[in-house]
Tab-separated table of C-alpha atoms and ligand atoms in Angstrom:
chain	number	residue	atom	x	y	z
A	299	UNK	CA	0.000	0.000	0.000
A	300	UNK	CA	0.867	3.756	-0.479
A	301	UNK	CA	1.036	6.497	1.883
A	302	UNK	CA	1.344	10.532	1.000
A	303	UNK	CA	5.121	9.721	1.468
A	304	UNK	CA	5.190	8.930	-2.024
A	305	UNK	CA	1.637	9.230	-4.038
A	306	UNK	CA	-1.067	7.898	-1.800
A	307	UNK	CA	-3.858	9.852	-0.451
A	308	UNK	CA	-3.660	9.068	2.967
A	309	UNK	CA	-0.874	9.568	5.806
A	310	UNK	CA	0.408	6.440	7.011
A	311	UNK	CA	-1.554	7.522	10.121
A	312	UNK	CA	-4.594	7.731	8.126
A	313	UNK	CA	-4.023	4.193	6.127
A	314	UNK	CA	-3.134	2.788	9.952
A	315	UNK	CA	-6.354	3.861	11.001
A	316	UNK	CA	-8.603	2.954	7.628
A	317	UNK	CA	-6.599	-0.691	8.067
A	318	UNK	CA	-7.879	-0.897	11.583
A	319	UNK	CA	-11.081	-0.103	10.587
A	320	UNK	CA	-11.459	-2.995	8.153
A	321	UNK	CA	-9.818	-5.330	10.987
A	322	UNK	CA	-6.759	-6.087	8.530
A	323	UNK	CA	-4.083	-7.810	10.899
A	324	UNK	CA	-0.745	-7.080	9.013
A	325	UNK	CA	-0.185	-4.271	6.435
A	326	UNK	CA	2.717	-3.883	4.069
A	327	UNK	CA	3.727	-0.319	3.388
A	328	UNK	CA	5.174	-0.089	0.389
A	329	UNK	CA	5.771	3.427	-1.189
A	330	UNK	CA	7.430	4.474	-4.148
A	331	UNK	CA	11.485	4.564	-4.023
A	332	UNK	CA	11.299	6.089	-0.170
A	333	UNK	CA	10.857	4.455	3.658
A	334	UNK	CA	10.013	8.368	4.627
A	335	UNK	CA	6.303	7.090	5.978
A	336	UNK	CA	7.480	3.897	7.866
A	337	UNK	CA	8.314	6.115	10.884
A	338	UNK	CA	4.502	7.393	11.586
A	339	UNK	CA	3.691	4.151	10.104
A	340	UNK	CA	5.172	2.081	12.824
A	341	UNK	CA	4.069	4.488	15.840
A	342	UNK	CA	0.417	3.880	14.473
A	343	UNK	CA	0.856	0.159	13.646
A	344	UNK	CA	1.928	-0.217	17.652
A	345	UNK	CA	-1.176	1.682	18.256
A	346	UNK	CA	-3.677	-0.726	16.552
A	347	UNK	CA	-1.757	-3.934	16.852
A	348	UNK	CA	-1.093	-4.213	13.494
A	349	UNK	CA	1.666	-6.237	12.071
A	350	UNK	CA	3.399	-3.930	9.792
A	351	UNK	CA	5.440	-5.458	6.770
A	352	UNK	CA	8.291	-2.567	5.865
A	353	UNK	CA	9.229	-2.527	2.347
A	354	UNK	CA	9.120	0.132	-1.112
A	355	UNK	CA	7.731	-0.119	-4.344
A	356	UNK	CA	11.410	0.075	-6.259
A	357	UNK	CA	11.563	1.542	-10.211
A	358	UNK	CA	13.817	0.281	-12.045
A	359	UNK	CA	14.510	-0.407	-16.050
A	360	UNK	CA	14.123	-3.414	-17.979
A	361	UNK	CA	14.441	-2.851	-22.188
A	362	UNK	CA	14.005	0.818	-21.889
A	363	UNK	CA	10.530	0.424	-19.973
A	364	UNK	CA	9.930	1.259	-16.006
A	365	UNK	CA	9.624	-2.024	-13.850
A	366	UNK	CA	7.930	-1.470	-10.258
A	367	UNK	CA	9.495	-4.153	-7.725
A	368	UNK	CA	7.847	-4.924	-4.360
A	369	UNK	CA	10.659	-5.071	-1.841
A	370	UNK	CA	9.898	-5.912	1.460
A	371	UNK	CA	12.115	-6.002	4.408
A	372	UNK	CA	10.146	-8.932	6.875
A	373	UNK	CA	13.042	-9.184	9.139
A	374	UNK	CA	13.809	-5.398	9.382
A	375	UNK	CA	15.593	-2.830	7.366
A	376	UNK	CA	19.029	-3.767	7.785
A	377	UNK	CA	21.917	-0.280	7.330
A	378	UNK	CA	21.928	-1.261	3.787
A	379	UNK	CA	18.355	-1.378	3.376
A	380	UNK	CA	18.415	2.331	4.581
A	381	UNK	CA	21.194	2.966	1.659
A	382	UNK	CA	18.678	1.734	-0.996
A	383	UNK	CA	16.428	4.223	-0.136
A	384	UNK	CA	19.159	7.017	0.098
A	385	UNK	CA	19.778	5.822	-3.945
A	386	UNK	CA	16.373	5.842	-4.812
A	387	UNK	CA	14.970	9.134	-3.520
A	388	UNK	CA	17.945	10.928	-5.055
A	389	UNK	CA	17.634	9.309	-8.470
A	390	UNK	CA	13.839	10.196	-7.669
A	391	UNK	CA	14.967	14.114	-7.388
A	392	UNK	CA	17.163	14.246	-10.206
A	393	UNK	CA	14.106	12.753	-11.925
A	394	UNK	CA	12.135	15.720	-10.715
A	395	UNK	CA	14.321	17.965	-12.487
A	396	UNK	CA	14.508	16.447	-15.571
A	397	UNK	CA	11.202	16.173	-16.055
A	398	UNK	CA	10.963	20.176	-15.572
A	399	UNK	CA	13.156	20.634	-18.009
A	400	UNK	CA	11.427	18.452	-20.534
A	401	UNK	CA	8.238	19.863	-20.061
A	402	UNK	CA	9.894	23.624	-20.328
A	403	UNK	CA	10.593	22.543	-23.755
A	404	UNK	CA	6.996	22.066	-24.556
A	405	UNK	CA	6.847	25.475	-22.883
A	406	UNK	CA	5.316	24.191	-19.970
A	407	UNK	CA	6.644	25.976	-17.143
A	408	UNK	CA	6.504	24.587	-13.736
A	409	UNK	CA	9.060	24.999	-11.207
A	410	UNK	CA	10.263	22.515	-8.338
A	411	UNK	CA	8.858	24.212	-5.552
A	412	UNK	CA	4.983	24.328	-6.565
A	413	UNK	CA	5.602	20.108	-7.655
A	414	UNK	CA	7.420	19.470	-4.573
A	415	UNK	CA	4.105	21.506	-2.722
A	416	UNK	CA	2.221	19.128	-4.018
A	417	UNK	CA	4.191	16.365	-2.884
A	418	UNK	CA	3.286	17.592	0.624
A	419	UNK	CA	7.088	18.712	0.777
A	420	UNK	CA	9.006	15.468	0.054
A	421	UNK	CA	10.009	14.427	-3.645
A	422	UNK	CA	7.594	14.493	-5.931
A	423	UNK	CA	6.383	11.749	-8.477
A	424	UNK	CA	4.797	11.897	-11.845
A	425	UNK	CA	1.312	12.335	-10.011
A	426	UNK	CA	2.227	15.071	-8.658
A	427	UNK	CA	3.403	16.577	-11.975
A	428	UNK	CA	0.031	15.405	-13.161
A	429	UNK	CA	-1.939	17.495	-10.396
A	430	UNK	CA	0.434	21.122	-11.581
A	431	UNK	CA	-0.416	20.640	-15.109
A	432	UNK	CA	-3.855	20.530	-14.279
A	433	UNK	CA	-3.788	23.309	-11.974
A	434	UNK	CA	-2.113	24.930	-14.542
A	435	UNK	CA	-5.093	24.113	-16.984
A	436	UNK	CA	-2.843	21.798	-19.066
A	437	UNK	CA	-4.649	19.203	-18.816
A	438	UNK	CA	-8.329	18.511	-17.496
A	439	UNK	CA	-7.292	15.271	-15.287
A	440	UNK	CA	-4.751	12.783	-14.620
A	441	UNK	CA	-5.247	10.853	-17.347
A	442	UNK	CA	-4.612	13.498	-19.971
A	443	UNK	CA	-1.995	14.276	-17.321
A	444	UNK	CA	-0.197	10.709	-18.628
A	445	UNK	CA	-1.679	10.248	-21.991
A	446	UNK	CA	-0.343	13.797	-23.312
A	447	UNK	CA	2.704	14.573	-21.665
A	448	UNK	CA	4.285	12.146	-18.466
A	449	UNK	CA	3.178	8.520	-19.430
A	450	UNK	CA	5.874	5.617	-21.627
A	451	UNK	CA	7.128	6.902	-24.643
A	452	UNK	CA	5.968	10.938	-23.851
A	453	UNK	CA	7.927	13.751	-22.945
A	454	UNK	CA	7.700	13.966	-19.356
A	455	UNK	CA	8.890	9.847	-19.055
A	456	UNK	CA	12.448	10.335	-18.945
A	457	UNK	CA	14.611	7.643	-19.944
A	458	UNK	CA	17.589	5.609	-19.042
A	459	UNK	CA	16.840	7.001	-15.894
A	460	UNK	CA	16.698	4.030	-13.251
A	461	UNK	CA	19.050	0.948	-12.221
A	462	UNK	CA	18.664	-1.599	-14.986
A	463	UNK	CA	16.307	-4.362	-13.132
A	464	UNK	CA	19.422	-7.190	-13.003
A	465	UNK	CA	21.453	-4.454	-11.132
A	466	UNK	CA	18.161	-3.353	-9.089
A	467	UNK	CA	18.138	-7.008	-7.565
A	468	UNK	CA	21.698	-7.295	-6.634
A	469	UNK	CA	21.358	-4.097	-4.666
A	470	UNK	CA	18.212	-5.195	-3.031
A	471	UNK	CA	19.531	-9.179	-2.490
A	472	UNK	CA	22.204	-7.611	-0.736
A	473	UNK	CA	20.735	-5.391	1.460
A	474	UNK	CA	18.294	-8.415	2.561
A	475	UNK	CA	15.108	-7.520	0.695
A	476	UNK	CA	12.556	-10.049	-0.308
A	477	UNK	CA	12.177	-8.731	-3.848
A	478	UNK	CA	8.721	-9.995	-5.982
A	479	UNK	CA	8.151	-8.355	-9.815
A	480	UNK	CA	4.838	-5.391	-9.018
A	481	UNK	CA	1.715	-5.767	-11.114
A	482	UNK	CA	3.216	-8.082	-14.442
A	483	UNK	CA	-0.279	-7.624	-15.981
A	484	UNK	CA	0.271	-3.341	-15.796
A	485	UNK	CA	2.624	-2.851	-18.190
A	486	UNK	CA	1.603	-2.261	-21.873
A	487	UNK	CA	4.044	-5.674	-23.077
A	488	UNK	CA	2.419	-8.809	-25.470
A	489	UNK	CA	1.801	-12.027	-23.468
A	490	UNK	CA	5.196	-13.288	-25.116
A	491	UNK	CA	7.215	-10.416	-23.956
A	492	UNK	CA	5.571	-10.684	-20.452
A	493	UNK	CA	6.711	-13.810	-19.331
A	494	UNK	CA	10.528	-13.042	-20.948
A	495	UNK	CA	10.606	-9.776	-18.485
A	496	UNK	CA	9.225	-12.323	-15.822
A	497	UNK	CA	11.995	-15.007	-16.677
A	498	UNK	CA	14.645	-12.155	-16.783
A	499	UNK	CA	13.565	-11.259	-13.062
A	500	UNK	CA	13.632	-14.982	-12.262
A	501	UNK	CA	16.993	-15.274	-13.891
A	502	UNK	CA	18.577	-12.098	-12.076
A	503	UNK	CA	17.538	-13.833	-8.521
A	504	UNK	CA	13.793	-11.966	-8.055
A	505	UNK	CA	11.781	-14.576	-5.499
A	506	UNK	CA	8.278	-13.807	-6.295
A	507	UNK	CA	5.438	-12.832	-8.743
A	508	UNK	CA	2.716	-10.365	-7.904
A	509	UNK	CA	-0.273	-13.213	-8.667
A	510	UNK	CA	-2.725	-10.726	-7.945
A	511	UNK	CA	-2.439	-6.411	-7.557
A	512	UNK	CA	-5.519	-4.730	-7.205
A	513	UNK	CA	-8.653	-6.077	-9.364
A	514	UNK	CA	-7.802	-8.595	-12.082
A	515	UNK	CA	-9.178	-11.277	-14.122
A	516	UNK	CA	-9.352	-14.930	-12.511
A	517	UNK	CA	-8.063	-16.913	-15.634
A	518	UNK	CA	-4.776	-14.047	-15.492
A	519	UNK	CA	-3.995	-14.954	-11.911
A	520	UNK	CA	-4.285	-18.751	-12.695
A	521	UNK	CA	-1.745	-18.124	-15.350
A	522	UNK	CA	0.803	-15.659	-13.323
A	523	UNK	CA	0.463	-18.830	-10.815
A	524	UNK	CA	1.284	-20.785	-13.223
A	525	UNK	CA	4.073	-19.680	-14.820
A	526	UNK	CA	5.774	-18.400	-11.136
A	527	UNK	CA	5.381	-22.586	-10.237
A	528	UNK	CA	7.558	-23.261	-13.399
A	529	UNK	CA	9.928	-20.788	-12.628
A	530	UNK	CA	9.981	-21.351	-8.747
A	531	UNK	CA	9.326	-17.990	-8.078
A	532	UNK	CA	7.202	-17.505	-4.875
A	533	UNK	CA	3.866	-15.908	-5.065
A	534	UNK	CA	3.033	-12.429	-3.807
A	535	UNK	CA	-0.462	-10.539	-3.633
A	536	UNK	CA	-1.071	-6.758	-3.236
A	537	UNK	CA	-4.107	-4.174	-3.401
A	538	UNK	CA	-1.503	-1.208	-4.646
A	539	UNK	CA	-3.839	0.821	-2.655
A	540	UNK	CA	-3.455	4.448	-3.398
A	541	UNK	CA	-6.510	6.303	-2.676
A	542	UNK	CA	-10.280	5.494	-1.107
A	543	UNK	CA	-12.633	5.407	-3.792
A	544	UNK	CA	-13.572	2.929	-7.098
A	545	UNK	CA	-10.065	2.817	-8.281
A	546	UNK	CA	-8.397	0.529	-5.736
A	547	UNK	CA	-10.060	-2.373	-3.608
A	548	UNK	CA	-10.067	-1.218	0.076
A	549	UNK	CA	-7.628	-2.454	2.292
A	550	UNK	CA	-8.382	-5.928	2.930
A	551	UNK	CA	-11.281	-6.797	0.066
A	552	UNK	CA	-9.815	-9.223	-0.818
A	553	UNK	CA	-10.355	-11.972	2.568
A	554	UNK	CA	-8.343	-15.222	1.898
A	555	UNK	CA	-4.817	-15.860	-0.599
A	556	UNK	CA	-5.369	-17.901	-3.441
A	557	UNK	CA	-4.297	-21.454	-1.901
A	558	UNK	CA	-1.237	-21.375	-4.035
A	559	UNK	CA	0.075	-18.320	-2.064
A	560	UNK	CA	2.114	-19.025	1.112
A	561	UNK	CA	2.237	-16.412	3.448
A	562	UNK	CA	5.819	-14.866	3.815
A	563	UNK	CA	5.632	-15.301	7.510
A	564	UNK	CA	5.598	-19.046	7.189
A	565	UNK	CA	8.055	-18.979	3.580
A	566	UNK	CA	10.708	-17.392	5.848
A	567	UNK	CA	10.120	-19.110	9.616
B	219	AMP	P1	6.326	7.572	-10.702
B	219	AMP	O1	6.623	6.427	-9.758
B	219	AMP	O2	6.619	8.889	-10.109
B	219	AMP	O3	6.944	7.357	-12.032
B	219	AMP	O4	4.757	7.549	-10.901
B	219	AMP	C1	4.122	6.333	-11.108
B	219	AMP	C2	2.690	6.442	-10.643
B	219	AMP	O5	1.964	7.216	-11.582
B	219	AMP	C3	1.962	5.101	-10.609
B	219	AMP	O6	2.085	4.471	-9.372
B	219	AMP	C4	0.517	5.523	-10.834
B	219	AMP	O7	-0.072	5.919	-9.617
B	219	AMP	C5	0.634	6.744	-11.708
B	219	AMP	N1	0.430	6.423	-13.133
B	219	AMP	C6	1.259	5.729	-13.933
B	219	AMP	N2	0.762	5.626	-15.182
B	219	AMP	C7	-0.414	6.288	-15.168
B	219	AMP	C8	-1.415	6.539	-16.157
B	219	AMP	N3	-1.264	6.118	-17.429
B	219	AMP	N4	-2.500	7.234	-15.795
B	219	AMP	C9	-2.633	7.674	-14.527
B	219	AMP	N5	-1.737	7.466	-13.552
B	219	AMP	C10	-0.636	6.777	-13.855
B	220	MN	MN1	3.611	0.242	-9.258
């Protein structure tokens, strides 16, 4: 799940407390590139006895296209753990920049300061580049915000930015991370190319497959569990929760793990 320490809508606080409400147990906070909301996060989950599972959503590159990794930390983040998230919110800065500059050349002129404001003053992500240009009356929503100008293969989508995804896994092996490739059904790839960016994370020492993020189709998840049996890669299930509303099921929809999922608790005990 997301906090606003990278794009969600709620403060860990708030997600603590919505989490409660639906009586989840354990919670994995997993923002974008950053471990800047596990502090509240922690306080909160001591508050309501919730088990919380520290990790980050981690970008990285794989054939010129951004790959989301769930990295989760169930034994603790280790000093090196801390280091990966020093990397990534500095590559997530420089980002930042470049993207100004690429959408001054459409003469689009935002500066860092009103993106950063609406990053609730930590780095900002493509969302919140989304929510200045419509502001700005750029664009009328987010959408547009991606279609037009930030989303793959536009202006604002800078490339050769991140750590290529075989050197993205080293750094996170080593720092201890249970690593498992995010939503393999988001990204705009053929069925065919799918399951070679899914044997290249296998290949580079990633441990588990996303079998379910958010809302999917049935016969896909039967098929992701599939194909992470034949490539012993564990299986891994997430909401990507982001927001309240129709967009993402509420924490804890979903009530039971497909049987082929073992929880992490018992993979690692
Ligand atoms: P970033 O990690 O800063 O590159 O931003 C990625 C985030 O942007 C994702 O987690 C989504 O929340 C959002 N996003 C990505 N693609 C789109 C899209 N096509 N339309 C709307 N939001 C998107
Ligand atoms: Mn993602």
């Amino acid at each position: 799940m997301h906090s606003t320490a990278s794009d969600g809508a709620l403060t860990p606080t708030e997600l603590l407390t919505l989490a409660a409400e639906k009586g989840l147990k354990e919670l994995a906070l997993t923002d974008h590139d950053t471990f800047a909301g596990l502090q509240e996060a922690r306080t909160a989950a001591r508050d309501f006895q919730i088990q919380l599972l520290e990790g980050m959503e981690f970008s990285c590159a794989w054939k010129g296209m951004t790959v989301h990794l769930v990295a989760l930390w169930p034994q603790g983040l280790s000093e090196a753990a801390w280091e990966v998230a020093r990397i990534q919110e500095e590559a997530r800065w420089s980002r930042a920049e470049k993207i100004l500059i690429k959408l001054a050349k459409a003469d689009i002129h935002l500066t860092l300061d009103e993106v950063v404001a609406q990053a609730g003053g930590r780095v900002p992500g493509r969302p919140h580049f989304a929510a200045c240009l419509i502001a700005g009356g750029h664009v009328k929503d987010q959408g547009q915000a991606f279609r037009k100008l930030l989303g793959a293969g536009k202006l604002g989508d800078v490339k050769n930015h991140w750590l290529e995804l075989s050197d993205a896994l080293s750094l996170l092996l080593s720092a201890g991370a249970f690593c498992s490739l995010a939503h393999p059904l988001r990204y705009k790839l053929t069925r065919s190319k799918r399951v070679r960016l899914i044997e290249a994370f296998a290949a580079a020492g990633g441990q588990g497959l996303e079998a379910v993020s958010g809302r999917q189709d049935v016969a896909q998840t039967a098929s992701l569990i599939k194909l992470a049996a034949t490539l012993n890669l564990q299986l891994s299930w997430g909401s990507d929760f982001h927001a309240p509303g129709p967009a993402c099921p509420a924490p804890g929809a979903y009530a039971t793990l497909p049987s082929a999922c073992q929880p992490l608790s018992q993979l690692l005990a």
